[in-house]
Coordinates of C-alpha atoms and ligand atoms in Angstrom, one line a residue:
Chain A
X1 CA 30.7 -18.7 -41.0
X2 CA 29.0 -22.0 -41.9
X3 CA 25.4 -23.2 -41.4
X4 CA 26.4 -25.5 -38.6
X5 CA 27.8 -22.6 -36.6
X6 CA 24.8 -20.5 -37.3
X7 CA 22.5 -23.3 -36.2
X8 CA 24.4 -23.8 -33.0
X9 CA 24.4 -20.1 -32.2
X10 CA 20.7 -19.8 -33.0
X11 CA 20.0 -22.6 -30.5
X12 CA 22.2 -20.7 -28.0
X13 CA 20.2 -17.6 -28.7
X14 CA 17.0 -19.5 -28.2
X15 CA 18.3 -20.9 -24.9
X16 CA 19.1 -17.4 -23.6
X17 CA 15.8 -16.3 -25.0
X18 CA 13.7 -18.8 -22.9
X19 CA 15.8 -17.9 -19.8
X20 CA 15.0 -14.3 -20.4
X21 CA 11.4 -15.1 -20.9
X22 CA 11.2 -16.8 -17.5
X23 CA 12.6 -13.7 -16.0
X24 CA 10.6 -11.2 -18.1
X25 CA 7.2 -12.9 -17.5
X26 CA 7.3 -12.2 -13.8
X27 CA 8.8 -8.7 -14.1
X28 CA 6.3 -7.6 -16.8
X29 CA 3.3 -8.9 -14.8
X30 CA 4.4 -7.2 -11.7
X31 CA 5.1 -4.0 -13.5
X32 CA 2.0 -4.1 -15.7
X33 CA -0.5 -5.1 -13.0
X34 CA 0.9 -3.7 -9.8
X35 CA 2.7 -0.8 -11.4
X36 CA 5.8 -1.8 -9.4
X37 CA 9.3 -1.6 -10.7
X38 CA 11.0 -4.5 -9.0
X39 CA 14.8 -4.2 -9.5
X40 CA 15.2 -7.1 -7.0
X41 CA 13.8 -9.5 -9.6
X42 CA 17.4 -10.5 -10.5
X43 CA 18.1 -11.2 -6.9
X44 CA 15.2 -13.7 -6.9
X45 CA 16.9 -15.4 -9.9
X46 CA 20.1 -15.6 -7.7
X47 CA 18.0 -16.9 -4.8
X48 CA 16.7 -19.6 -7.1
X49 CA 20.3 -20.6 -8.2
X50 CA 21.6 -20.7 -4.6
X51 CA 18.6 -22.6 -3.3
X52 CA 19.0 -25.1 -6.2
X53 CA 22.7 -25.5 -5.3
X54 CA 21.9 -26.0 -1.6
X55 CA 19.0 -28.4 -2.3
X56 CA 21.2 -30.3 -4.7
X57 CA 23.7 -30.8 -1.9
X58 CA 21.0 -32.2 0.4
X59 CA 19.1 -34.3 -2.0
X60 CA 21.6 -35.2 -4.7
X61 CA 18.7 -34.9 -7.2
X62 CA 18.7 -32.1 -9.7
X63 CA 14.9 -32.3 -10.2
X64 CA 14.2 -32.1 -6.5
X65 CA 16.7 -29.2 -6.3
X66 CA 14.8 -27.3 -9.0
X67 CA 11.5 -28.0 -7.4
X68 CA 12.7 -26.9 -4.0
X69 CA 14.3 -23.8 -5.4
X70 CA 11.1 -22.7 -7.2
X71 CA 8.9 -23.4 -4.2
X72 CA 11.3 -21.7 -1.8
X73 CA 11.8 -18.6 -3.9
X74 CA 8.1 -18.3 -4.5
X75 CA 7.6 -18.3 -0.7
X76 CA 10.4 -15.8 -0.3
X77 CA 8.8 -13.7 -3.0
X78 CA 5.5 -13.8 -1.2
X79 CA 7.2 -12.8 2.1
X80 CA 9.1 -9.9 0.5
X81 CA 5.8 -8.7 -1.1
X82 CA 4.0 -8.8 2.2
X83 CA 6.8 -7.3 4.3
X84 CA 8.4 -4.8 2.0
X85 CA 6.6 -4.0 -1.2
X86 CA 2.9 -3.7 -0.1
X87 CA 3.5 -0.1 0.9
X88 CA 5.3 0.8 -2.4
X89 CA 2.5 0.4 -4.9
X90 CA 1.2 3.9 -4.4
X91 CA 4.6 5.5 -4.2
X92 CA 6.3 6.9 -7.3
X93 CA 8.7 4.9 -9.3
X94 CA 11.8 6.5 -7.9
X95 CA 10.9 5.3 -4.4
X96 CA 10.3 1.8 -5.8
X97 CA 13.7 1.8 -7.5
X98 CA 15.4 2.9 -4.3
X99 CA 13.6 0.4 -2.1
X100 CA 14.1 -2.6 -4.5
X101 CA 17.7 -1.6 -5.1
X102 CA 18.1 -1.8 -1.3
X103 CA 16.6 -5.3 -1.5
X104 CA 19.2 -6.3 -4.1
X105 CA 22.0 -5.2 -1.7
X106 CA 20.3 -7.0 1.1
X107 CA 19.8 -10.3 -0.7
X108 CA 23.3 -10.3 -2.3
X109 CA 24.8 -9.7 1.2
X110 CA 22.6 -12.4 2.7
X111 CA 23.8 -14.9 0.0
X112 CA 27.4 -13.9 0.8
X113 CA 26.8 -14.4 4.6
X114 CA 25.1 -17.8 4.2
X115 CA 27.1 -19.4 1.4
X116 CA 30.4 -17.3 1.4
X117 CA 31.8 -15.1 -1.4
X118 CA 33.1 -18.0 -3.5
X119 CA 31.1 -19.3 -6.4
X120 CA 29.2 -22.5 -6.0
X121 CA 29.1 -25.1 -8.8
X122 CA 26.2 -27.4 -9.7
X123 CA 26.9 -30.3 -12.0
X124 CA 24.8 -30.8 -15.1
X125 CA 22.4 -33.6 -14.2
X126 CA 23.8 -37.0 -15.3
X127 CA 20.9 -37.9 -17.5
X128 CA 21.4 -34.8 -19.6
X129 CA 25.2 -34.6 -19.5
X130 CA 25.7 -35.7 -23.0
X131 CA 25.3 -34.2 -26.5
X132 CA 22.6 -34.8 -29.0
X133 CA 23.2 -34.7 -32.8
X134 CA 20.9 -32.0 -34.0
X135 CA 22.1 -32.7 -37.5
X136 CA 24.3 -35.6 -38.5
X137 CA 27.7 -34.8 -37.1
X138 CA 26.6 -31.7 -35.3
X139 CA 26.5 -32.3 -31.5
X140 CA 24.7 -30.0 -29.1
X141 CA 24.5 -30.3 -25.3
X142 CA 21.3 -32.1 -24.3
X143 CA 21.1 -30.0 -21.1
X144 CA 20.7 -26.8 -23.2
X145 CA 18.1 -28.4 -25.3
X146 CA 16.2 -29.4 -22.1
X147 CA 16.3 -25.7 -21.0
X148 CA 14.7 -24.7 -24.3
X149 CA 12.1 -27.4 -23.9
X150 CA 11.3 -26.4 -20.3
X151 CA 11.1 -22.7 -21.3
X152 CA 8.8 -23.3 -24.2
X153 CA 6.6 -25.6 -22.0
X154 CA 6.4 -23.0 -19.2
X155 CA 5.5 -20.3 -21.8
X156 CA 2.7 -22.5 -23.0
X157 CA 1.5 -23.2 -19.5
X158 CA 1.7 -19.5 -18.6
X159 CA -0.4 -18.7 -21.6
X160 CA -3.0 -21.1 -20.6
X161 CA -3.0 -19.8 -17.0
X162 CA -3.5 -16.3 -18.2
X163 CA -6.0 -17.0 -21.0
X164 CA -8.0 -19.8 -19.5
X165 CA -8.1 -19.8 -15.7
X166 CA -10.1 -17.8 -13.2
X167 CA -6.7 -16.6 -11.8
X168 CA -5.7 -15.5 -15.2
X169 CA -9.0 -13.6 -15.7
X170 CA -8.5 -11.9 -12.4
X171 CA -5.0 -11.0 -13.3
X172 CA -6.2 -9.4 -16.5
X173 CA -9.2 -7.7 -14.8
X174 CA -7.0 -6.4 -12.0
X175 CA -4.6 -4.9 -14.5
X176 CA -7.4 -2.9 -16.2
X177 CA -9.4 -1.9 -13.1
X178 CA -8.3 -3.0 -9.7
X179 CA -10.9 -0.9 -7.8
X180 CA -13.7 -2.7 -9.6
X181 CA -12.2 -6.1 -9.0
X182 CA -12.1 -5.3 -5.3
X183 CA -15.6 -3.9 -5.3
X184 CA -16.8 -7.2 -6.7
X185 CA -15.4 -9.1 -3.8
X186 CA -11.9 -10.1 -4.8
X187 CA -9.0 -9.6 -2.3
X188 CA -6.7 -7.7 -4.6
X189 CA -3.9 -7.8 -2.0
X190 CA -3.9 -11.6 -2.1
X191 CA -4.0 -11.5 -5.9
X192 CA -0.9 -9.3 -6.0
X193 CA 0.9 -11.5 -3.5
X194 CA 0.1 -14.5 -5.7
X195 CA 1.3 -12.8 -8.9
X196 CA 4.5 -11.7 -7.2
X197 CA 5.1 -15.2 -5.9
X198 CA 4.5 -16.6 -9.4
X199 CA 7.0 -14.2 -10.9
X200 CA 9.5 -15.1 -8.2
X201 CA 9.0 -18.8 -8.9
X202 CA 9.6 -18.3 -12.6
X203 CA 12.8 -16.3 -11.9
X204 CA 13.9 -19.1 -9.6
X205 CA 13.3 -21.6 -12.3
X206 CA 15.6 -19.6 -14.6
X207 CA 18.2 -19.3 -11.9
X208 CA 18.1 -23.0 -11.0
X209 CA 18.4 -24.1 -14.6
X210 CA 21.3 -21.6 -15.1
X211 CA 23.1 -23.0 -12.0
X212 CA 24.9 -25.8 -13.9
X213 CA 26.0 -23.6 -16.8
X214 CA 27.0 -20.4 -14.8
X215 CA 28.7 -20.0 -11.5
X216 CA 26.4 -19.4 -8.6
X217 CA 27.6 -16.3 -6.9
X218 CA 26.4 -13.0 -5.2
X219 CA 25.4 -10.5 -7.8
X220 CA 24.7 -13.0 -10.5
X221 CA 21.2 -11.6 -10.9
X222 CA 22.1 -8.1 -12.0
X223 CA 23.4 -8.8 -15.6
X224 CA 20.3 -10.8 -16.4
X225 CA 18.1 -8.1 -14.8
X226 CA 19.4 -5.5 -17.3
X227 CA 18.7 -7.8 -20.2
X228 CA 15.3 -8.6 -18.8
X229 CA 14.4 -4.9 -18.5
X230 CA 15.4 -4.5 -22.1
X231 CA 13.1 -7.5 -23.0
X232 CA 10.0 -6.1 -21.3
X233 CA 10.4 -2.7 -22.8
X234 CA 10.9 -4.2 -26.3
X235 CA 8.0 -6.6 -25.7
X236 CA 5.6 -4.1 -24.3
X237 CA 5.2 -3.7 -20.6
X238 CA 2.5 -5.9 -19.0
X239 CA 2.2 -8.3 -22.0
X240 CA 3.2 -11.9 -21.6
X241 CA 3.2 -12.4 -25.4
X242 CA 5.4 -9.4 -25.7
X243 CA 7.7 -10.8 -23.0
X244 CA 8.0 -14.0 -25.1
X245 CA 8.6 -12.3 -28.4
X246 CA 11.0 -9.8 -26.8
X247 CA 12.9 -12.4 -25.0
X248 CA 13.5 -14.5 -28.1
X249 CA 14.4 -11.4 -30.1
X250 CA 16.9 -10.1 -27.5
X251 CA 18.3 -13.6 -26.7
X252 CA 19.0 -14.2 -30.4
X253 CA 20.3 -10.7 -31.2
X254 CA 22.6 -10.8 -28.3
X255 CA 24.0 -14.3 -28.9
X256 CA 24.2 -14.0 -32.7
X257 CA 25.6 -10.5 -32.5
X258 CA 28.4 -11.5 -30.2
X259 CA 29.2 -14.6 -32.3
X260 CA 29.2 -13.1 -35.7
X261 CA 29.4 -9.3 -35.6
X262 CA 33.2 -9.1 -35.0
X263 CA 34.0 -11.4 -38.0
X264 CA 31.5 -9.6 -40.2
X265 CA 33.2 -6.3 -39.3
X266 CA 36.5 -7.8 -40.3
X267 CA 35.2 -8.1 -43.8
X268 CA 34.6 -4.3 -44.1
X269 CA 37.1 -2.7 -41.6
X270 CA 40.8 -2.9 -41.1
X271 CA 41.7 -5.7 -38.6
X272 CA 42.8 -3.4 -35.9
X273 CA 39.6 -1.2 -36.2
X274 CA 37.3 -4.2 -36.3
X275 CA 39.0 -5.7 -33.2
X276 CA 38.4 -2.5 -31.3
X277 CA 34.8 -1.9 -32.5
X278 CA 33.5 -5.4 -32.9
X279 CA 33.0 -6.5 -29.3
X280 CA 31.8 -3.1 -28.2
X281 CA 29.3 -2.9 -31.0
X282 CA 28.1 -6.5 -30.3
X283 CA 27.3 -5.7 -26.7
X284 CA 25.5 -2.6 -27.8
X285 CA 23.4 -4.5 -30.3
X286 CA 20.5 -5.2 -27.9
X287 CA 20.2 -1.5 -27.0
X288 CA 20.2 -0.6 -30.7
X289 CA 17.5 -3.2 -31.2
X290 CA 15.5 -1.6 -28.4
X291 CA 15.9 1.8 -29.9
X292 CA 14.7 0.7 -33.3
X293 CA 11.7 -1.2 -31.8
X294 CA 10.7 1.8 -29.7
X295 CA 11.1 4.2 -32.7
X296 CA 8.7 2.1 -34.7
X297 CA 6.4 1.0 -31.8
X298 CA 6.8 3.3 -28.8
X299 CA 4.8 1.0 -26.5
X300 CA 6.7 -2.1 -27.5
X301 CA 6.0 -5.0 -29.8
X302 CA 2.8 -6.0 -28.0
X303 CA 1.4 -3.0 -26.3
X304 CA -0.6 -4.7 -23.5
X305 CA -4.3 -4.1 -23.4
X306 CA -4.1 -4.8 -19.8
X307 CA -2.9 -1.4 -18.8
Chain B
X1 CA -41.0 -2.0 7.4
X2 CA -39.0 -5.3 7.8
X3 CA -35.6 -5.1 9.4
X4 CA -33.0 -3.1 7.4
X5 CA -30.6 -5.0 5.2
X6 CA -28.5 -1.9 4.8
X7 CA -28.4 1.0 7.2
X8 CA -26.3 4.2 6.9
X9 CA -26.6 6.3 10.0
X10 CA -24.9 9.7 10.5
X11 CA -22.0 9.1 8.1
X12 CA -19.6 11.8 6.9
X13 CA -17.4 11.2 3.9
X14 CA -14.4 13.2 2.6
X15 CA -12.3 13.6 -0.5
X16 CA -9.1 14.7 1.1
X17 CA -10.1 17.8 3.1
X18 CA -13.4 18.5 1.3
X19 CA -16.4 16.9 2.9
X20 CA -18.8 15.3 0.4
X21 CA -21.4 13.6 2.8
X22 CA -22.9 15.2 5.9
X23 CA -24.5 12.9 8.5
X24 CA -25.9 10.8 5.7
X25 CA -28.9 8.7 6.5
X26 CA -30.2 5.8 4.4
X27 CA -31.9 2.5 5.0
X28 CA -32.8 -0.4 2.7
X29 CA -35.2 -3.0 4.0
X30 CA -34.7 -6.6 3.0
X31 CA -36.1 -7.4 -0.4
X32 CA -37.1 -3.7 -1.0
X33 CA -36.1 -1.2 -3.7
X34 CA -34.8 2.2 -2.7
X35 CA -34.1 5.2 -4.8
X36 CA -31.3 7.7 -4.3
X37 CA -32.2 10.9 -6.0
X38 CA -30.5 14.3 -6.5
X39 CA -28.9 16.6 -9.1
X40 CA -25.4 16.0 -10.3
X41 CA -22.7 16.4 -7.7
X42 CA -25.0 16.0 -4.8
X43 CA -23.3 12.9 -3.4
X44 CA -25.2 9.9 -4.7
X45 CA -22.1 8.2 -6.1
X46 CA -20.2 9.1 -3.0
X47 CA -22.8 7.5 -0.8
X48 CA -22.4 4.3 -2.8
X49 CA -18.6 4.5 -2.7
X50 CA -18.7 5.1 1.1
X51 CA -20.9 2.0 1.5
X52 CA -18.5 -0.1 -0.4
X53 CA -15.5 1.2 1.5
X54 CA -14.1 3.0 -1.6
X55 CA -14.1 6.4 0.1
X56 CA -13.1 7.0 3.7
X57 CA -15.9 7.8 6.1
X58 CA -15.8 9.4 9.5
X59 CA -18.4 9.2 12.3
X60 CA -21.7 7.3 12.2
X61 CA -22.0 3.7 11.2
X62 CA -22.8 1.6 8.2
X63 CA -24.5 -1.8 8.9
X64 CA -25.3 -4.6 6.6
X65 CA -27.5 -7.3 8.1
X66 CA -26.9 -5.8 11.5
X67 CA -23.1 -6.0 11.2
X68 CA -20.8 -3.0 11.0
X69 CA -19.1 -2.9 7.6
X70 CA -17.7 0.7 7.6
X71 CA -14.2 -0.3 8.6
X72 CA -13.9 -3.3 6.3
X73 CA -11.9 -3.4 3.0
X74 CA -14.1 -3.2 -0.2
X75 CA -13.8 -6.9 -1.0
X76 CA -15.1 -8.0 2.4
X77 CA -18.0 -5.6 2.1
X78 CA -18.9 -7.0 -1.3
X79 CA -18.6 -10.5 0.0
X80 CA -21.2 -9.7 2.7
X81 CA -23.7 -9.6 -0.2
X82 CA -23.5 -6.3 -2.1
X83 CA -23.4 -6.4 -5.9
X84 CA -22.2 -3.1 -7.5
X85 CA -23.2 -1.9 -10.9
X86 CA -21.1 1.2 -11.0
X87 CA -21.5 4.5 -12.6
X88 CA -19.9 4.3 -16.1
X89 CA -20.4 0.5 -16.1
X90 CA -16.7 -0.2 -15.7
X91 CA -16.7 -3.4 -17.7
X92 CA -13.3 -5.1 -17.9
X93 CA -12.5 -4.1 -21.5
X94 CA -9.8 -6.8 -22.0
X95 CA -12.0 -9.7 -20.9
X96 CA -14.6 -11.4 -23.0
X97 CA -18.3 -11.1 -22.0
X98 CA -18.2 -14.5 -20.5
X99 CA -15.0 -13.8 -18.6
X100 CA -16.5 -10.6 -17.3
X101 CA -19.3 -12.7 -15.8
X102 CA -17.1 -15.5 -14.6
X103 CA -14.0 -13.8 -13.3
X104 CA -15.5 -12.4 -10.0
X105 CA -18.4 -14.9 -9.8
X106 CA -19.0 -16.4 -6.4
X107 CA -22.2 -18.2 -5.4
X108 CA -22.1 -16.2 -2.2
X109 CA -25.5 -15.8 -0.6
X110 CA -27.9 -14.9 -3.4
X111 CA -31.5 -14.2 -2.4
X112 CA -33.2 -17.2 -4.2
X113 CA -31.5 -19.7 -6.5
X114 CA -27.8 -19.4 -7.3
X115 CA -26.8 -17.2 -10.2
X116 CA -25.3 -19.1 -13.0
X117 CA -24.1 -18.1 -16.5
X118 CA -27.3 -19.8 -17.9
X119 CA -29.5 -17.8 -15.5
X120 CA -27.8 -14.5 -16.5
X121 CA -28.1 -15.4 -20.2
X122 CA -31.7 -16.2 -19.6
X123 CA -32.2 -12.7 -18.1
X124 CA -30.2 -11.1 -21.0
X125 CA -30.2 -13.3 -24.1
X126 CA -28.2 -10.7 -25.9
X127 CA -25.2 -11.5 -23.7
X128 CA -25.2 -15.1 -24.7
X129 CA -24.9 -14.0 -28.4
X130 CA -22.0 -11.8 -27.5
X131 CA -20.3 -14.0 -25.0
X132 CA -17.1 -14.3 -27.0
X133 CA -16.8 -10.6 -27.6
X134 CA -14.4 -8.4 -25.6
X135 CA -16.0 -6.0 -23.1
X136 CA -15.0 -3.0 -25.1
X137 CA -16.7 -4.3 -28.2
X138 CA -20.2 -4.0 -26.7
X139 CA -22.7 -1.2 -27.1
X140 CA -23.6 0.9 -24.1
X141 CA -26.8 -1.1 -23.5
X142 CA -25.0 -4.4 -23.7
X143 CA -22.3 -3.2 -21.3
X144 CA -25.0 -2.2 -18.9
X145 CA -26.6 -5.7 -19.1
X146 CA -23.1 -7.1 -18.6
X147 CA -22.5 -4.9 -15.5
X148 CA -25.8 -6.1 -14.0
X149 CA -25.0 -9.7 -14.9
X150 CA -21.5 -9.4 -13.4
X151 CA -22.9 -8.1 -10.2
X152 CA -25.6 -10.8 -10.0
X153 CA -22.9 -13.5 -10.5
X154 CA -21.4 -12.5 -7.2
X155 CA -24.7 -13.6 -5.5
X156 CA -25.8 -10.4 -3.9
X157 CA -28.5 -9.8 -1.4
X158 CA -28.4 -6.1 -2.4
X159 CA -27.9 -4.9 -5.9
X160 CA -26.6 -1.3 -6.2
X161 CA -27.0 0.5 -9.5
X162 CA -25.5 3.9 -10.2
X163 CA -27.1 5.7 -13.2
X164 CA -27.7 2.4 -14.9
X165 CA -30.0 3.9 -17.6
X166 CA -27.7 6.9 -18.3
X167 CA -27.2 7.4 -22.0
X168 CA -29.3 4.4 -23.1
X169 CA -31.9 4.4 -25.8
X170 CA -35.6 4.3 -24.6
X171 CA -36.1 0.7 -25.5
X172 CA -33.0 -0.4 -23.6
X173 CA -34.0 1.7 -20.6
X174 CA -37.3 -0.1 -20.5
X175 CA -35.6 -3.4 -20.6
X176 CA -33.3 -2.4 -17.7
X177 CA -36.3 -1.3 -15.6
X178 CA -38.3 -4.4 -16.3
X179 CA -35.2 -6.5 -15.4
X180 CA -35.0 -4.7 -12.1
X181 CA -38.7 -5.3 -11.4
X182 CA -38.1 -8.9 -12.1
X183 CA -35.1 -9.1 -9.8
X184 CA -37.0 -7.4 -7.0
X185 CA -39.7 -9.9 -7.5
X186 CA -37.2 -12.6 -6.8
X187 CA -36.3 -11.1 -3.5
X188 CA -33.1 -9.1 -4.2
X189 CA -33.0 -5.8 -2.5
X190 CA -32.2 -2.9 -4.9
X191 CA -30.6 0.5 -4.3
X192 CA -30.8 2.6 -7.5
X193 CA -29.6 6.0 -8.5
X194 CA -31.5 7.4 -11.5
X195 CA -33.1 10.5 -12.9
X196 CA -36.3 8.9 -14.2
X197 CA -38.7 9.7 -11.3
X198 CA -41.6 7.9 -12.9
X199 CA -39.7 4.7 -13.3
X200 CA -38.3 5.1 -9.8
X201 CA -41.8 5.7 -8.3
X202 CA -43.0 2.5 -9.9
X203 CA -40.1 0.3 -8.8
X204 CA -39.1 1.7 -5.5
X205 CA -40.6 1.5 -2.0
X206 CA -38.7 4.4 -0.6
X207 CA -36.9 7.4 -1.9
X208 CA -34.1 9.5 -0.5
X209 CA -33.3 12.9 -1.9
X210 CA -29.8 14.2 -1.6
X211 CA -28.8 17.9 -1.6
X212 CA -25.1 18.9 -1.3
X213 CA -24.2 15.8 0.7
X214 CA -27.2 16.0 3.0
X215 CA -30.3 13.7 2.9
X216 CA -33.0 16.3 2.7
X217 CA -36.2 14.3 2.1
X218 CA -37.2 10.7 2.3
X219 CA -40.6 9.0 1.9
X220 CA -42.4 6.3 -0.1
X221 CA -43.6 6.6 -3.6
X222 CA -47.1 7.8 -2.7
X223 CA -45.5 10.7 -0.7
X224 CA -43.1 11.5 -3.7
X225 CA -46.1 11.6 -6.1
X226 CA -48.2 13.5 -3.7
X227 CA -45.6 16.2 -3.2
X228 CA -44.5 17.4 -6.6
X229 CA -42.9 20.5 -5.1
X230 CA -40.3 18.2 -3.5
X231 CA -38.6 16.9 -6.7
X232 CA -39.3 20.3 -8.2
X233 CA -37.3 22.1 -5.5
X234 CA -34.4 19.6 -5.3
X235 CA -34.2 18.3 -8.8
X236 CA -34.9 21.4 -10.8
X237 CA -37.7 22.4 -13.2
X238 CA -39.5 19.7 -15.1
X239 CA -38.5 17.0 -12.7
X240 CA -42.0 15.8 -12.1
X241 CA -42.8 12.1 -12.0
X242 CA -45.0 10.9 -14.9
Ligands
ADP401 N1 -12.7 11.9 -6.6 C1 -13.1 13.0 -6.1 N2 -12.3 13.9 -5.5 C2 -12.8 15.1 -5.0 N3 -14.1 15.4 -5.0 C3 -15.0 14.6 -5.6 C4 -14.5 13.3 -6.1 N4 -15.6 12.7 -6.6 C5 -16.7 13.5 -6.3 N5 -16.3 14.6 -5.7 C6 -17.2 15.7 -5.3 O1 -18.1 15.2 -4.4 C7 -19.4 15.7 -4.6 C8 -20.4 14.6 -4.8 O2 -20.1 13.9 -6.0 P1 -20.8 12.6 -6.5 O3 -21.0 11.7 -5.3 O4 -20.1 12.0 -7.6 O5 -22.2 13.2 -7.0 P2 -23.4 12.5 -7.7 O6 -23.1 11.1 -7.9 O7 -24.6 12.8 -6.9 O8 -23.5 13.2 -9.1 C9 -19.2 16.6 -5.8 O9 -19.1 17.9 -5.3 C10 -18.0 16.2 -6.4 O10 -17.4 17.3 -7.0
MG402 MG1 -22.8 10.0 -9.7

């Protein structure tokens, strides 16, 4: 267990963390502001990945593919919000879970119908298909560094959007008192559609950026949805800052746990026991983290003031 | 009386199955000030909520500048030119003072010059000093000023205030009343719910008294002052205008 390996795994954790943040930002806003549990958020990530793969096929440009995937999924999100979710805000959470679970089945099946059951592959863009020496003699894939950079930049942009713009003020105001926002002349329905589309676009950005490092296939959104749910609970539902902190924490705990926990156990347990326990414990680590965070701070790391 | 800016005619309102307003009647002439008076639970807030589309109405009609508004969603009603200063102030606690003013601002149709941050700060200098504070860090009086400023920033033709002086110190009350007089002087119509009959009689042109969801008396200030038995009967002992 040397420092180079630790550094590499820390970067991997960071990269997973920013992906999770892109997912969590939309999910936490939608839950915090509209009080909607959207299980189909992972399916929007999948939609982003598929649209990126398809757009890459048409245009041959990865940048164009990402842009089209984000725009297309944001539009898809707006359409889903208008057609299917509008009526769910006032329903209880179980109805929302059932309805959005139905959306998952629908979108997975739609992807299978359009693109077939086999996985699609998207190449890493040529300009980033090399490695960068993060330390002398320590190579790291440039593409993964680019993901981290994009994620951090989007986090900054989102912070500015929420903190500095009229839209951001309305999002925060709507989270604390939607009736008053409407009574002052703001179309809250439109605001909700915009927030949902924004969240869908961010999920699509994560999906599109994941396309070259994962296989694009039906159901690819569900594993990351589970992690994202853990992230927003750890971070504090409704809080963007919480989503950021929670995403980095969960990304690093998951990555580093999987990389090092089995070998650490070997130091204290018999080889056969550690081989049996190690991987299981590593995959449970994020849930243990969540339990510890919730025991210390029942409303998450950054309990949102936004309601 | 000039043509009515707001007209509520024969409106019933319900909370679920229980009826809260019965054939409610109310009119506010352009540029005038009107008081809505009554004991607690008589339907004053419900009248305001019905007007803004926040509670369902049946029967009758609500018109603003001659156009039916009683089937419109709240944001469309507000955009027609109604600025709400709600009961309990309902400041956005997680926004700064400045953000509270700016978030829903819209230079819509304001009677007179457009409302800007500077103009609101001119009306309430205290808000300028507090502009970086969060909404929930303000005193009750400051919150009330902010609620009024926030409504003005939407550019209303009609400002609606529900118990705006409730729970405020006498000095602060006086400041609110003089602010309302000034706004009226600038041509903004005002609909105000309050318990201070003396202040209402000075500010308002007409008064409507509510009793269990019915409008039971209306008249001008002279009539209100000339008939002390009216407030006595409907508002309880001691409710005589000074
Ligand atoms: N949300 C509500 N649900 C059910 N009944 C209500 C609600 N709000 C007010 N009421 C009832 O409607 C009547 C009028 O209330 P309200 O308009 O708030 O009175 P006021 O503002 O004159 O004090 C009261 O009897 C009150 O109990
Ligand atoms: Mg009331």
